[in-house]
Short mmCIF file of C-alpha atoms in Angstrom, two decimals:
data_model
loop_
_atom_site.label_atom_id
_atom_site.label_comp_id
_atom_site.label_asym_id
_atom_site.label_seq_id
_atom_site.Cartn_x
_atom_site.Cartn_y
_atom_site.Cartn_z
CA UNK M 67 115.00 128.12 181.69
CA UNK M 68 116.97 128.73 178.21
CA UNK M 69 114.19 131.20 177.28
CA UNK M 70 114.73 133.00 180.79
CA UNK M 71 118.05 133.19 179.96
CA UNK M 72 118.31 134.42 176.62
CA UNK M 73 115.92 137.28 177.76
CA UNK M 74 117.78 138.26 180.59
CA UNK M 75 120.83 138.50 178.12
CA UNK M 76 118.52 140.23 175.68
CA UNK M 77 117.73 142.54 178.37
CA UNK M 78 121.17 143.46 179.65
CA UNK M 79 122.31 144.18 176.36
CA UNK M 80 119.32 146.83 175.32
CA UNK M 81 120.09 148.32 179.09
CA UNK M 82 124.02 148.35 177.62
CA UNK M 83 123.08 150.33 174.35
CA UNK M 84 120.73 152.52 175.70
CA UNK M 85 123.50 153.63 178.93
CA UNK M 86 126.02 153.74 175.67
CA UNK M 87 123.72 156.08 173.69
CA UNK M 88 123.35 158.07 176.65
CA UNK M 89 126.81 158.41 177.35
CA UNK M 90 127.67 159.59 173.66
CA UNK M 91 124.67 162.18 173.96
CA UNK M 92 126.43 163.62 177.74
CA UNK M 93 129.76 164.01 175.44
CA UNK M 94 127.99 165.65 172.63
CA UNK M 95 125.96 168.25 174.87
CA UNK M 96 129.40 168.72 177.33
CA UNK M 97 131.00 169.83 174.15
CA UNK M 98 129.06 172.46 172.86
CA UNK M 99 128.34 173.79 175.92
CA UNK M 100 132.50 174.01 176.67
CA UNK M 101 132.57 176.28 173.43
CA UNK M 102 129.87 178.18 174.29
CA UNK M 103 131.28 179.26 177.77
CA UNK M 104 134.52 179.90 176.52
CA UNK M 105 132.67 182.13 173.91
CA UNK M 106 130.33 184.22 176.02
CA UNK M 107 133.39 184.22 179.02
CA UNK M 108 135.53 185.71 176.15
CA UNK M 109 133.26 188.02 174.64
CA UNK M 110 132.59 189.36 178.46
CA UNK M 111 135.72 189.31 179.71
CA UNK M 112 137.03 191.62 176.53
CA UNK M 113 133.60 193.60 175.84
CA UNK M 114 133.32 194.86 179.09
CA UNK M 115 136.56 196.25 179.34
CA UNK M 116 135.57 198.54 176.45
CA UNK M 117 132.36 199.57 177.24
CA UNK M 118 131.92 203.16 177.58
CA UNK M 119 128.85 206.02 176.67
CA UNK M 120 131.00 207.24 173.65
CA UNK M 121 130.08 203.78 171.96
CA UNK M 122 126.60 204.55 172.04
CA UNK M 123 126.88 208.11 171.66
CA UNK M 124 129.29 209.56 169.32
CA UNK M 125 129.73 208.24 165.49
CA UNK M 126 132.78 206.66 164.26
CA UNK M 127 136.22 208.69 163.46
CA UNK M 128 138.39 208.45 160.34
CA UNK M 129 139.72 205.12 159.93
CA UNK M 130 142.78 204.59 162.31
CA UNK M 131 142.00 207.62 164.40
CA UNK M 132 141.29 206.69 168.06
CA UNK M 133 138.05 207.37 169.86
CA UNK M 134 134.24 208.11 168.41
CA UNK M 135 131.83 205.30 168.75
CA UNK M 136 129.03 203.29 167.20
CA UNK M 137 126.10 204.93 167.21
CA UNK M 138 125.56 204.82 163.58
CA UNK M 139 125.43 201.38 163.94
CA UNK M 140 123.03 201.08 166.62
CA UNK M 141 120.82 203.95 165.30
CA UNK M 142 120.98 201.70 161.95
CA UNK M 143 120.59 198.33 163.65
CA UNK M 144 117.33 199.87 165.78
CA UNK M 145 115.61 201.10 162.40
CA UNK M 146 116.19 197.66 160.38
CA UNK M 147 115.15 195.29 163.62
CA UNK M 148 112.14 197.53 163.87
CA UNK M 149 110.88 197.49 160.02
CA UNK M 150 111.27 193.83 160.16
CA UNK M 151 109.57 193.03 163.23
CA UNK M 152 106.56 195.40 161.57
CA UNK M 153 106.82 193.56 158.40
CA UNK M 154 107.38 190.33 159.70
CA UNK M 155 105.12 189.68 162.76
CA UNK M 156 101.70 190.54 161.71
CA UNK M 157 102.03 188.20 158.39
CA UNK M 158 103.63 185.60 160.39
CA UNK M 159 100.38 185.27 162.71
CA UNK M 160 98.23 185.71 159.93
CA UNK M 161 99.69 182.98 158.60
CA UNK M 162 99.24 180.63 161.18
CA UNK M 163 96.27 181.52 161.95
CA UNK M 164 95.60 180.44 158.27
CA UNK M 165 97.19 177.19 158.91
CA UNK M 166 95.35 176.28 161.47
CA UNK M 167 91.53 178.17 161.34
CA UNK M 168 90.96 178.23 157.46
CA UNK M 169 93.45 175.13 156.26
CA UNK M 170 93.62 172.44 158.51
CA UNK M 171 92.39 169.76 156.39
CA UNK M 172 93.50 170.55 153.14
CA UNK M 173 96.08 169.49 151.52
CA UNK M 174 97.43 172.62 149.95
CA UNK M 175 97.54 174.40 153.05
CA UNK M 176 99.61 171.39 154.58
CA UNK M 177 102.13 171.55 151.38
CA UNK M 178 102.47 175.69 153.21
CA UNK M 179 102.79 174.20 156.24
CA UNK M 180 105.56 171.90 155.18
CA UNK M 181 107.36 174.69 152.97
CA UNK M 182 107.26 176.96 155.74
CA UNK M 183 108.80 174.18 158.18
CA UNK M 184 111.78 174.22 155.65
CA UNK M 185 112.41 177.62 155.21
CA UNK M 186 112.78 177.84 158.88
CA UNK M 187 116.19 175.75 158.02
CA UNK M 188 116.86 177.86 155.09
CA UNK M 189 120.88 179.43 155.09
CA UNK M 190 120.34 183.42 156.19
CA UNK M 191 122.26 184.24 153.05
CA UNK M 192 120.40 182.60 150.61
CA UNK M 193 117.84 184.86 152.14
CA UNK M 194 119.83 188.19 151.48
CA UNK M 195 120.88 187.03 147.72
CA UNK M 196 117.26 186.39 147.42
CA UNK M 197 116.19 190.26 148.04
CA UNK M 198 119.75 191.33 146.55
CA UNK M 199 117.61 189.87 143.23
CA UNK M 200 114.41 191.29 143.66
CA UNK M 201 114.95 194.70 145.29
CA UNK M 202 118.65 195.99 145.48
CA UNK M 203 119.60 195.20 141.75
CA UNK M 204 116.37 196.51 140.25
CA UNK M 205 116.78 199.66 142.34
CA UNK M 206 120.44 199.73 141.11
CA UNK M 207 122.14 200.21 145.15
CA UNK M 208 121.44 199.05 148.18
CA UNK M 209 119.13 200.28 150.76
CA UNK M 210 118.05 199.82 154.49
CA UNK M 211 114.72 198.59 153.78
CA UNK M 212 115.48 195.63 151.76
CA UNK M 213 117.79 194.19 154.64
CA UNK M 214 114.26 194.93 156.60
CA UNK M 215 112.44 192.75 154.36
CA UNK M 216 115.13 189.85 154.66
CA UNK M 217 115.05 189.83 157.85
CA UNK M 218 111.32 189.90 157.77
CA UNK M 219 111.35 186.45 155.68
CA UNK M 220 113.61 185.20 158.36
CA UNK M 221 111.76 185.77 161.10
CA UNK M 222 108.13 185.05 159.51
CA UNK M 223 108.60 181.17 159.63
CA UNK M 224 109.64 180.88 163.39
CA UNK M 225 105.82 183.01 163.81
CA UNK M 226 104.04 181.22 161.78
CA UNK M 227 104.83 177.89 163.13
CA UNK M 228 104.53 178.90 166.49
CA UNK M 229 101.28 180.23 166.06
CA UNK M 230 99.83 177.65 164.17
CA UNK M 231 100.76 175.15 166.97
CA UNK M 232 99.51 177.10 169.53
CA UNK M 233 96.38 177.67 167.50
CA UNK M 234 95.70 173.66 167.59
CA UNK M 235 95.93 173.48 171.40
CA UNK M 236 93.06 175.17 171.87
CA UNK M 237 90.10 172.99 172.58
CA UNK M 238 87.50 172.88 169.65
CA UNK M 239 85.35 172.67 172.27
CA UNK M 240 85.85 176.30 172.89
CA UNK M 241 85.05 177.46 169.52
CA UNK M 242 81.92 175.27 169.18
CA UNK M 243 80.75 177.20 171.97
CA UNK M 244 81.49 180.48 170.47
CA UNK M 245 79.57 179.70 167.59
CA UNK M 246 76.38 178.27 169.62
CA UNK M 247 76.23 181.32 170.94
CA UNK M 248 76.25 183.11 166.96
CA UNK M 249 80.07 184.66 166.59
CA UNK M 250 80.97 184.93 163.38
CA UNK M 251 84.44 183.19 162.35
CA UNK M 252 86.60 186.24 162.84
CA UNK M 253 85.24 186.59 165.65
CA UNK M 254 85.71 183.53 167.20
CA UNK M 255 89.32 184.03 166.17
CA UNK M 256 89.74 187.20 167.10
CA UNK M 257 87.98 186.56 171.02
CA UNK M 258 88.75 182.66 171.52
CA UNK M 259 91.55 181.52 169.18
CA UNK M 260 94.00 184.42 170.03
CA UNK M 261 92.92 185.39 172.95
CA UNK M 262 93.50 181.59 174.72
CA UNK M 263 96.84 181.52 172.58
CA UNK M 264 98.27 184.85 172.99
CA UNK M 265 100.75 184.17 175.11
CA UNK M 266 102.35 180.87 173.10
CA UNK M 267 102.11 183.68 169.77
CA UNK M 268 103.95 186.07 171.90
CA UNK M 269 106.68 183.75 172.55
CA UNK M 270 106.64 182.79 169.27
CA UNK M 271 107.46 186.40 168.05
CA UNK M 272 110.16 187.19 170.59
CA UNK M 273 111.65 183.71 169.32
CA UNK M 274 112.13 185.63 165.96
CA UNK M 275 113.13 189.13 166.79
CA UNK M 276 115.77 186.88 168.70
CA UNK M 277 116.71 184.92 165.37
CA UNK M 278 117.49 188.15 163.39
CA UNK M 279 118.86 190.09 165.85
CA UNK M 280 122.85 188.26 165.18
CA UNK M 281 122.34 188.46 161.50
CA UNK M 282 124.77 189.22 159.04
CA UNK M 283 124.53 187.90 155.38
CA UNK M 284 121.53 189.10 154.60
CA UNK M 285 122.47 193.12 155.40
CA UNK M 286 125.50 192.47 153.09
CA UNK M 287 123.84 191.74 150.37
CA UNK M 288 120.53 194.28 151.14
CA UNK M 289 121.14 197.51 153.66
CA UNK M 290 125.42 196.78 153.28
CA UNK M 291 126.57 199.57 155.17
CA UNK M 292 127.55 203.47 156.08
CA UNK M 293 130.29 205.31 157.96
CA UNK M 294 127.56 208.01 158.84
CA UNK M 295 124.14 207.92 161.00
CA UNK M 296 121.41 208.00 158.50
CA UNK M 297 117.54 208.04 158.68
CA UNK M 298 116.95 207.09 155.28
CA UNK M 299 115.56 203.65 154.70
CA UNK M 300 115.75 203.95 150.59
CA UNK M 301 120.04 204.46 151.85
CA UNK M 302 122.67 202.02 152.82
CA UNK M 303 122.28 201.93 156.62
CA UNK M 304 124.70 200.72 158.87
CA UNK M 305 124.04 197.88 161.59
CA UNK M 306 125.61 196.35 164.21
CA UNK M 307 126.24 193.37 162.79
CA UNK M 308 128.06 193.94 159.84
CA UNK M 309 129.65 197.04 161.62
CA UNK M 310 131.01 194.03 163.72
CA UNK M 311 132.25 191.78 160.62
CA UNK M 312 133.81 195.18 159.01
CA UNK M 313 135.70 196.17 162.17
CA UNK M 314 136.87 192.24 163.38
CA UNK M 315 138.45 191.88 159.83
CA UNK M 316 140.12 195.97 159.78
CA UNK M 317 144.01 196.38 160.95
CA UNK M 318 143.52 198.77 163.35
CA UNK M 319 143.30 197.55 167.51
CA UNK M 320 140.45 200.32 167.85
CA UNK M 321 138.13 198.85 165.68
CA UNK M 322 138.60 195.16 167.62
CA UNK M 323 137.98 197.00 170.84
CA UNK M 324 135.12 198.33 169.86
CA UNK M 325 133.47 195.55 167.76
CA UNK M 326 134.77 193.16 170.97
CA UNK M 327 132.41 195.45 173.25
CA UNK M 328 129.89 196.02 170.61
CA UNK M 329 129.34 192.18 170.42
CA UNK M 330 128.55 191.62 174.07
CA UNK M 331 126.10 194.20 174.14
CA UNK M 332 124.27 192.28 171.21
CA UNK M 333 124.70 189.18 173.10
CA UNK M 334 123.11 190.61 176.16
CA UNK M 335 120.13 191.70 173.98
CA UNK M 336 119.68 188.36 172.17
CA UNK M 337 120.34 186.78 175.75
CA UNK M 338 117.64 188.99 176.99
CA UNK M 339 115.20 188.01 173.74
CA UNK M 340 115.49 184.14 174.82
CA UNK M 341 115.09 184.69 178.88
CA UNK M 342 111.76 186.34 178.04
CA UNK M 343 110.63 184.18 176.29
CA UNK M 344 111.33 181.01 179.15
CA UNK M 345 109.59 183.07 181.20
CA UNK M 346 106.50 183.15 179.13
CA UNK M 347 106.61 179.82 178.47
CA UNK M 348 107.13 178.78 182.08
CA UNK M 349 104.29 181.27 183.03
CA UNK M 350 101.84 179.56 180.39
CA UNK M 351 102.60 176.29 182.26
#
């Protein structure tokens, strides 16, 4: 009867920690999501007031003149998201494709593996100071296409990763078949691997356009910025981001009314990024 006892005590008290854990984890996750409806309800409430066509449309006037827009900035943001996302995606994949078809049982490759899971963690602007070393300083100034290539390296882990895990749920079984039948590796890659895992890789990409869309360090210290639309990718280019950063931090009430409306239309796109990717994933279920 003492033993009954003691583990009915025993009992109650694991019940006690685990409600108390529980109840500490509600708090935590109540929290941030308080700050992060006040944050999108502000950012809404005061970007759409100052939406207009002339944001998109016209470039920016003279500092503390009234009126012009951003579209130096969104011209500039369009042409660094895009390099990166053509730098960035196809070596992500091939990398975890790598991972998982050509190193999965070596230990070298797993020492990748592991490197890449850190660098997913790595600060943005260690990322930026990083191509600020190797590209903007040789060069002597700084040019669109090196913030393209930081972004790139932010973006390449999130792939890779993904990939590579969606690369092991596919049934072995599947692949032994395709080579009973006399593929060659590529091609079982190409026609089983991918093909079964597209979907999971395509998540897996919008996941990263999605992480460098809202970055700023890294175009500070690579593509910095320009009052002017430009085309040239060896040029400082503007972007939204920093645009943002330049205009929160000016005097004038112009510039916050702009980079207040400018922000919610990068929300919505990042917003946008993230809903299509649930989708996918919900689809692949």
């Amino acid at each position: 009867m003492e033993g009954h006892g003691n583990l009915e005590r025993y009992v109650k008290w694991r019940k006690f920690k685990s409600n108390l854990i529980l109840f500490f984890t509600f708090l935590t996750a109540l929290y941030g999501l308080v700050w992060l409806v006040w944050i999108i309800t502000d950012v809404t409430i005061k970007g759409f007031s100052n939406l207009s066509l002339d944001l998109l449309l016209k470039d920016p006037t003279p500092p503390g003149v009234e009126g012009g827009g951003l579209k130096h900035a969104f011209v500039g943001h369009l042409i660094i998201t895009s390099l990166a996302v053509v730098l960035g995606v196809p070596i992500g994949i091939a990398a975890g494709v790598f991972f998982t078809e050509y190193g999965r049982y070596s230990r070298f490759v797993s020492l990748l593996r592991d490197l890449t899971d850190s660098i997913v963690s790595l600060p943005s602007i260690i990322v930026g100071t990083f191509i600020y070393a190797v590209m903007v300083k040789p060069v002597g100034h700084f040019f669109a296409l090196s913030g393209s290539v930081s972004l790139a390296l932010l973006m390449l882990p999130v792939i890779a990763i993904t990939t590579a895990q969606m690369l092991k749920m596919v049934p072995d079984s599947l692949r032994e078949a395709a080579y009973a039948l006399g593929a060659y590796k590529w091609q079982v890659i190409k026609d089983v691997s991918l093909s079964v895992a597209k979907r999971g890789i395509l998540t897996g990409v919008i996941l990263g356009i999605a992480r460098i869309t809202g970055e700023t360090a890294p175009l500070l210290f690579t593509s910095f910025n320009n009052n002017f639309t430009t085309y040239n990718i060896f040029e400082p280019m503007a972007s939204l981001t920093v645009t943002i950063f330049v205009y929160v931090m000016g005097p004038y009430d112009d510039w916050h009314r702009k980079a207040w409306a400018a922000s919610l239309i990068l929300t919505i796109g990042t917003l946008m990024f993230f809903i299509l990717a649930k989708i996918l994933v919900r689809a692949k279920k």
